[in-house]
Amino acid sequence: MSAILAVCSDAFCAMVSDGRFVEEPITGDKPHVIKNDLPKVRKINRNVMVGFAGDTLAAVQIINAVDEYQPQYLTLEKIVKIMREKAATVQVQPVGVRLIVGGRNRKGQFVMTMMGSADGYEPQTQEGRPGAYLIEGACSHTDVGPWLEEEVKPQAASWRSLDDVARTLDGCIAKMAKNDKSINTTYFRQLIR
């Protein structure tokens, strides 16, 4: 259904998603593919972007709630609040929804907030730190933790540019797609710096 990976430092936040949208629930060995080029990352304004994994229809409804406001004036904190309020009114398939909100907060610091249906959309926010990377991900049908530990985190020490970050995230999604047919290798990327 979805894969989203995000990296945040004290100077940038980057997200990469796959593009496959499949019908839920998945029955049998092959998912019913509805669309192969659906972006699952969206830049809300110059300071904030959002990515999702899981129930696509529910996630899009939640994220689109920010369209009722003038996005250029929204802070990361306000976007999280709007989406959390909307999420309480949206019915979600059993696969659930996982959202990542990244970028600059109202103080200008780079942060990443994770929230999802499994934990009542309770936001978990971390601040980017000098010399370190926040690395997060979400996937509908695959445990993303081992992929981050084996494929992404070991390469972080050798990142010298944002292209290196993108290559690592793309490569991780490509490897995940070999094992999970609800993911594909049509990549969508967003960057805040």
PDB file of C-alpha atoms in Angstrom:
ATOM      1  CA  MET A   1       0.000   0.000   0.000  1.00  0.00           C
ATOM      2  CA  SER A   2       2.719   2.503   0.891  1.00  0.00           C
ATOM      3  CA  ALA A   3       6.260   3.149   1.962  1.00  0.00           C
ATOM      4  CA  ILE A   4       7.543   6.491   3.225  1.00  0.00           C
ATOM      5  CA  LEU A   5      11.057   7.224   4.484  1.00  0.00           C
ATOM      6  CA  ALA A   6      12.242  10.485   6.027  1.00  0.00           C
ATOM      7  CA  VAL A   7      15.541  11.959   7.186  1.00  0.00           C
ATOM      8  CA  CYS A   8      15.883  15.147   9.213  1.00  0.00           C
ATOM      9  CA  SER A   9      18.977  16.967  10.434  1.00  0.00           C
ATOM     10  CA  ASP A  10      19.472  20.416  11.903  1.00  0.00           C
ATOM     11  CA  ALA A  11      19.701  21.789   8.324  1.00  0.00           C
ATOM     12  CA  PHE A  12      17.136  19.892   6.221  1.00  0.00           C
ATOM     13  CA  CYS A  13      14.292  17.435   6.116  1.00  0.00           C
ATOM     14  CA  ALA A  14      13.853  15.027   3.178  1.00  0.00           C
ATOM     15  CA  MET A  15      11.146  12.479   2.374  1.00  0.00           C
ATOM     16  CA  VAL A  16      10.861   9.780  -0.270  1.00  0.00           C
ATOM     17  CA  SER A  17       7.804   7.630  -1.002  1.00  0.00           C
ATOM     18  CA  ASP A  18       6.850   4.930  -3.426  1.00  0.00           C
ATOM     19  CA  GLY A  19       3.905   5.481  -5.767  1.00  0.00           C
ATOM     20  CA  ARG A  20       1.731   2.363  -5.544  1.00  0.00           C
ATOM     21  CA  PHE A  21      -1.910   2.533  -4.452  1.00  0.00           C
ATOM     22  CA  VAL A  22      -3.532  -0.867  -3.939  1.00  0.00           C
ATOM     23  CA  GLU A  23      -6.990  -1.964  -2.934  1.00  0.00           C
ATOM     24  CA  GLU A  24      -7.404  -2.961   0.699  1.00  0.00           C
ATOM     25  CA  PRO A  25      -7.674  -5.531   2.066  1.00  0.00           C
ATOM     26  CA  ILE A  26      -5.127  -7.447   0.026  1.00  0.00           C
ATOM     27  CA  THR A  27      -6.307 -10.962  -0.761  1.00  0.00           C
ATOM     28  CA  GLY A  28      -4.148 -13.573  -2.425  1.00  0.00           C
ATOM     29  CA  ASP A  29      -0.539 -13.274  -3.540  1.00  0.00           C
ATOM     30  CA  LYS A  30      -0.927 -10.245  -5.814  1.00  0.00           C
ATOM     31  CA  PRO A  31      -2.467  -6.975  -4.677  1.00  0.00           C
ATOM     32  CA  HIS A  32      -5.012  -5.277  -6.925  1.00  0.00           C
ATOM     33  CA  VAL A  33      -3.124  -2.174  -8.101  1.00  0.00           C
ATOM     34  CA  ILE A  34      -5.312   0.904  -8.528  1.00  0.00           C
ATOM     35  CA  LYS A  35      -2.550   3.365  -9.413  1.00  0.00           C
ATOM     36  CA  ASN A  36       1.234   3.134  -9.776  1.00  0.00           C
ATOM     37  CA  ASP A  37       2.143   6.821  -9.644  1.00  0.00           C
ATOM     38  CA  LEU A  38       0.458   8.311  -6.587  1.00  0.00           C
ATOM     39  CA  PRO A  39       2.687  10.717  -4.623  1.00  0.00           C
ATOM     40  CA  LYS A  40       2.607  10.024  -0.896  1.00  0.00           C
ATOM     41  CA  VAL A  41       4.658  13.064   0.032  1.00  0.00           C
ATOM     42  CA  ARG A  42       3.378  16.615  -0.181  1.00  0.00           C
ATOM     43  CA  LYS A  43       5.025  19.951   0.457  1.00  0.00           C
ATOM     44  CA  ILE A  44       2.475  22.065   2.348  1.00  0.00           C
ATOM     45  CA  ASN A  45       4.532  25.256   2.265  1.00  0.00           C
ATOM     46  CA  ARG A  46       8.204  26.252   2.214  1.00  0.00           C
ATOM     47  CA  ASN A  47       8.625  25.053   5.811  1.00  0.00           C
ATOM     48  CA  VAL A  48       6.561  21.864   6.121  1.00  0.00           C
ATOM     49  CA  MET A  49       5.971  18.620   4.237  1.00  0.00           C
ATOM     50  CA  VAL A  50       3.876  15.556   4.971  1.00  0.00           C
ATOM     51  CA  GLY A  51       4.191  11.906   3.976  1.00  0.00           C
ATOM     52  CA  PHE A  52       2.014   8.907   4.658  1.00  0.00           C
ATOM     53  CA  ALA A  53       1.760   5.146   4.554  1.00  0.00           C
ATOM     54  CA  GLY A  54      -1.297   2.985   4.939  1.00  0.00           C
ATOM     55  CA  ASP A  55      -4.913   3.608   4.014  1.00  0.00           C
ATOM     56  CA  THR A  56      -4.471   6.028   1.122  1.00  0.00           C
ATOM     57  CA  LEU A  57      -8.034   7.339   1.014  1.00  0.00           C
ATOM     58  CA  ALA A  58      -8.047   8.089   4.741  1.00  0.00           C
ATOM     59  CA  ALA A  59      -4.561   9.656   4.656  1.00  0.00           C
ATOM     60  CA  VAL A  60      -5.476  11.937   1.745  1.00  0.00           C
ATOM     61  CA  GLN A  61      -8.611  13.125   3.566  1.00  0.00           C
ATOM     62  CA  ILE A  62      -6.549  13.878   6.666  1.00  0.00           C
ATOM     63  CA  ILE A  63      -3.800  15.729   4.798  1.00  0.00           C
ATOM     64  CA  ASN A  64      -6.242  17.650   2.595  1.00  0.00           C
ATOM     65  CA  ALA A  65      -7.743  19.206   5.726  1.00  0.00           C
ATOM     66  CA  VAL A  66      -4.934  21.791   5.563  1.00  0.00           C
ATOM     67  CA  ASP A  67      -6.409  23.045   2.267  1.00  0.00           C
ATOM     68  CA  GLU A  68      -9.155  24.768   4.263  1.00  0.00           C
ATOM     69  CA  TYR A  69      -6.492  27.224   5.463  1.00  0.00           C
ATOM     70  CA  GLN A  70      -3.979  29.443   3.733  1.00  0.00           C
ATOM     71  CA  PRO A  71      -1.070  26.984   3.727  1.00  0.00           C
ATOM     72  CA  GLN A  72       1.678  29.599   3.423  1.00  0.00           C
ATOM     73  CA  TYR A  73       0.827  30.842   6.921  1.00  0.00           C
ATOM     74  CA  LEU A  74       0.595  27.453   8.639  1.00  0.00           C
ATOM     75  CA  THR A  75       3.274  26.355  11.085  1.00  0.00           C
ATOM     76  CA  LEU A  76       4.303  22.733  11.492  1.00  0.00           C
ATOM     77  CA  GLU A  77       2.590  22.646  14.865  1.00  0.00           C
ATOM     78  CA  LYS A  78      -0.681  23.990  13.409  1.00  0.00           C
ATOM     79  CA  ILE A  79      -0.561  21.469  10.540  1.00  0.00           C
ATOM     80  CA  VAL A  80      -0.138  18.618  13.035  1.00  0.00           C
ATOM     81  CA  LYS A  81      -3.111  19.952  15.029  1.00  0.00           C
ATOM     82  CA  ILE A  82      -5.330  20.298  11.939  1.00  0.00           C
ATOM     83  CA  MET A  83      -4.503  16.789  10.724  1.00  0.00           C
ATOM     84  CA  ARG A  84      -4.993  15.280  14.170  1.00  0.00           C
ATOM     85  CA  GLU A  85      -8.431  16.897  14.489  1.00  0.00           C
ATOM     86  CA  LYS A  86      -9.428  15.707  11.015  1.00  0.00           C
ATOM     87  CA  ALA A  87      -8.135  12.188  11.682  1.00  0.00           C
ATOM     88  CA  ALA A  88     -10.624  11.827  14.538  1.00  0.00           C
ATOM     89  CA  THR A  89     -13.450  12.102  11.981  1.00  0.00           C
ATOM     90  CA  VAL A  90     -12.042   9.806   9.265  1.00  0.00           C
ATOM     91  CA  GLN A  91     -12.790   6.089   9.092  1.00  0.00           C
ATOM     92  CA  VAL A  92      -9.628   4.032   8.491  1.00  0.00           C
ATOM     93  CA  GLN A  93      -9.175   0.567   6.976  1.00  0.00           C
ATOM     94  CA  PRO A  94      -7.586  -2.063   9.277  1.00  0.00           C
ATOM     95  CA  VAL A  95      -4.180  -1.454   7.628  1.00  0.00           C
ATOM     96  CA  GLY A  96      -4.172   1.925   9.450  1.00  0.00           C
ATOM     97  CA  VAL A  97      -2.526   5.253   8.629  1.00  0.00           C
ATOM     98  CA  ARG A  98       0.942   6.498   9.560  1.00  0.00           C
ATOM     99  CA  LEU A  99       1.844  10.159   8.969  1.00  0.00           C
ATOM    100  CA  ILE A 100       5.219  11.883   9.038  1.00  0.00           C
ATOM    101  CA  VAL A 101       5.312  15.678   9.243  1.00  0.00           C
ATOM    102  CA  GLY A 102       8.720  17.246   8.775  1.00  0.00           C
ATOM    103  CA  GLY A 103      10.363  20.619   8.381  1.00  0.00           C
ATOM    104  CA  ARG A 104      10.825  23.785  10.401  1.00  0.00           C
ATOM    105  CA  ASN A 105       8.760  24.415  13.517  1.00  0.00           C
ATOM    106  CA  ARG A 106       7.639  27.895  14.538  1.00  0.00           C
ATOM    107  CA  LYS A 107      11.045  28.489  16.192  1.00  0.00           C
ATOM    108  CA  GLY A 108      12.832  27.694  12.929  1.00  0.00           C
ATOM    109  CA  GLN A 109      14.238  24.354  14.158  1.00  0.00           C
ATOM    110  CA  PHE A 110      14.033  21.257  11.979  1.00  0.00           C
ATOM    111  CA  VAL A 111      11.781  18.632  13.535  1.00  0.00           C
ATOM    112  CA  MET A 112       9.972  15.477  12.540  1.00  0.00           C
ATOM    113  CA  THR A 113       6.598  14.406  13.937  1.00  0.00           C
ATOM    114  CA  MET A 114       5.201  10.885  13.579  1.00  0.00           C
ATOM    115  CA  MET A 115       1.584  10.012  14.284  1.00  0.00           C
ATOM    116  CA  GLY A 116      -0.756   7.236  13.325  1.00  0.00           C
ATOM    117  CA  SER A 117      -4.084   5.553  13.787  1.00  0.00           C
ATOM    118  CA  ALA A 118      -2.568   2.745  15.887  1.00  0.00           C
ATOM    119  CA  ASP A 119      -1.651   5.214  18.652  1.00  0.00           C
ATOM    120  CA  GLY A 120      -4.679   7.514  18.366  1.00  0.00           C
ATOM    121  CA  TYR A 121      -2.703  10.041  16.287  1.00  0.00           C
ATOM    122  CA  GLU A 122      -0.716  11.032  19.355  1.00  0.00           C
ATOM    123  CA  PRO A 123       2.163  13.111  17.917  1.00  0.00           C
ATOM    124  CA  GLN A 124       5.731  12.020  18.636  1.00  0.00           C
ATOM    125  CA  THR A 125       8.062  14.918  17.800  1.00  0.00           C
ATOM    126  CA  GLN A 126      11.852  14.840  17.647  1.00  0.00           C
ATOM    127  CA  GLU A 127      14.187  17.740  16.996  1.00  0.00           C
ATOM    128  CA  GLY A 128      17.056  17.568  14.506  1.00  0.00           C
ATOM    129  CA  ARG A 129      20.484  17.822  16.109  1.00  0.00           C
ATOM    130  CA  PRO A 130      23.883  18.893  14.780  1.00  0.00           C
ATOM    131  CA  GLY A 131      25.924  15.923  13.610  1.00  0.00           C
ATOM    132  CA  ALA A 132      23.019  13.484  13.796  1.00  0.00           C
ATOM    133  CA  TYR A 133      20.113  12.383  11.620  1.00  0.00           C
ATOM    134  CA  LEU A 134      16.564  11.574  12.586  1.00  0.00           C
ATOM    135  CA  ILE A 135      15.609   8.615  10.396  1.00  0.00           C
ATOM    136  CA  GLU A 136      11.980   7.486  10.309  1.00  0.00           C
ATOM    137  CA  GLY A 137       9.799   5.422   8.064  1.00  0.00           C
ATOM    138  CA  ALA A 138       6.441   3.781   7.729  1.00  0.00           C
ATOM    139  CA  CYS A 139       5.093   0.989   5.586  1.00  0.00           C
ATOM    140  CA  SER A 140       1.678  -0.628   5.358  1.00  0.00           C
ATOM    141  CA  HIS A 141       2.491  -4.306   5.065  1.00  0.00           C
ATOM    142  CA  THR A 142       6.168  -4.537   5.996  1.00  0.00           C
ATOM    143  CA  ASP A 143       7.945  -3.834   9.278  1.00  0.00           C
ATOM    144  CA  VAL A 144      10.076  -0.857   8.325  1.00  0.00           C
ATOM    145  CA  GLY A 145      12.313  -0.920  11.432  1.00  0.00           C
ATOM    146  CA  PRO A 146      14.697  -3.644  10.230  1.00  0.00           C
ATOM    147  CA  TRP A 147      15.030  -1.924   6.839  1.00  0.00           C
ATOM    148  CA  LEU A 148      16.016   1.347   8.485  1.00  0.00           C
ATOM    149  CA  GLU A 149      18.547  -0.449  10.702  1.00  0.00           C
ATOM    150  CA  GLU A 150      20.089  -2.534   7.900  1.00  0.00           C
ATOM    151  CA  GLU A 151      19.780  -0.331   4.817  1.00  0.00           C
ATOM    152  CA  VAL A 152      19.578   3.322   5.863  1.00  0.00           C
ATOM    153  CA  LYS A 153      21.273   3.990   9.209  1.00  0.00           C
ATOM    154  CA  PRO A 154      24.601   2.306   8.306  1.00  0.00           C
ATOM    155  CA  GLN A 155      24.934   4.549   5.235  1.00  0.00           C
ATOM    156  CA  ALA A 156      24.226   7.795   7.097  1.00  0.00           C
ATOM    157  CA  ALA A 157      27.873   8.246   8.142  1.00  0.00           C
ATOM    158  CA  SER A 158      28.941   8.398   4.481  1.00  0.00           C
ATOM    159  CA  TRP A 159      26.319  10.926   3.335  1.00  0.00           C
ATOM    160  CA  ARG A 160      28.015  13.983   1.852  1.00  0.00           C
ATOM    161  CA  SER A 161      25.101  15.484  -0.065  1.00  0.00           C
ATOM    162  CA  LEU A 162      21.330  15.356  -0.333  1.00  0.00           C
ATOM    163  CA  ASP A 163      21.810  13.204  -3.444  1.00  0.00           C
ATOM    164  CA  ASP A 164      23.472  10.601  -1.202  1.00  0.00           C
ATOM    165  CA  VAL A 165      20.459  10.702   1.133  1.00  0.00           C
ATOM    166  CA  ALA A 166      18.043  10.311  -1.804  1.00  0.00           C
ATOM    167  CA  ARG A 167      20.034   7.381  -3.246  1.00  0.00           C
ATOM    168  CA  THR A 168      19.972   5.602   0.111  1.00  0.00           C
ATOM    169  CA  LEU A 169      16.234   6.109   0.620  1.00  0.00           C
ATOM    170  CA  ASP A 170      15.433   5.113  -2.981  1.00  0.00           C
ATOM    171  CA  GLY A 171      17.598   2.003  -2.604  1.00  0.00           C
ATOM    172  CA  CYS A 172      15.840   1.002   0.598  1.00  0.00           C
ATOM    173  CA  ILE A 173      12.400   1.341  -1.001  1.00  0.00           C
ATOM    174  CA  ALA A 174      13.627  -0.674  -4.024  1.00  0.00           C
ATOM    175  CA  LYS A 175      14.724  -3.525  -1.756  1.00  0.00           C
ATOM    176  CA  MET A 176      11.447  -3.386   0.173  1.00  0.00           C
ATOM    177  CA  ALA A 177       9.501  -3.519  -3.118  1.00  0.00           C
ATOM    178  CA  LYS A 178      11.159  -6.844  -4.012  1.00  0.00           C
ATOM    179  CA  ASN A 179       9.573  -8.413  -0.919  1.00  0.00           C
ATOM    180  CA  ASP A 180       6.287  -6.470  -0.715  1.00  0.00           C
ATOM    181  CA  LYS A 181       4.238  -6.213  -3.913  1.00  0.00           C
ATOM    182  CA  SER A 182       2.139  -3.406  -2.420  1.00  0.00           C
ATOM    183  CA  ILE A 183       5.220  -1.151  -2.871  1.00  0.00           C
ATOM    184  CA  ASN A 184       6.782  -0.061  -6.165  1.00  0.00           C
ATOM    185  CA  THR A 185       9.837   1.859  -7.315  1.00  0.00           C
ATOM    186  CA  THR A 186       8.113   4.965  -8.628  1.00  0.00           C
ATOM    187  CA  TYR A 187       9.735   7.500  -6.298  1.00  0.00           C
ATOM    188  CA  PHE A 188       8.387  10.833  -5.111  1.00  0.00           C
ATOM    189  CA  ARG A 189      10.627  13.185  -3.135  1.00  0.00           C
ATOM    190  CA  GLN A 190      10.266  16.409  -1.162  1.00  0.00           C
ATOM    191  CA  LEU A 191      12.881  18.530   0.558  1.00  0.00           C
ATOM    192  CA  ILE A 192      12.833  21.411   3.040  1.00  0.00           C
ATOM    193  CA  ARG A 193      16.105  23.218   3.735  1.00  0.00           C
TER     194      ARG A 193
END
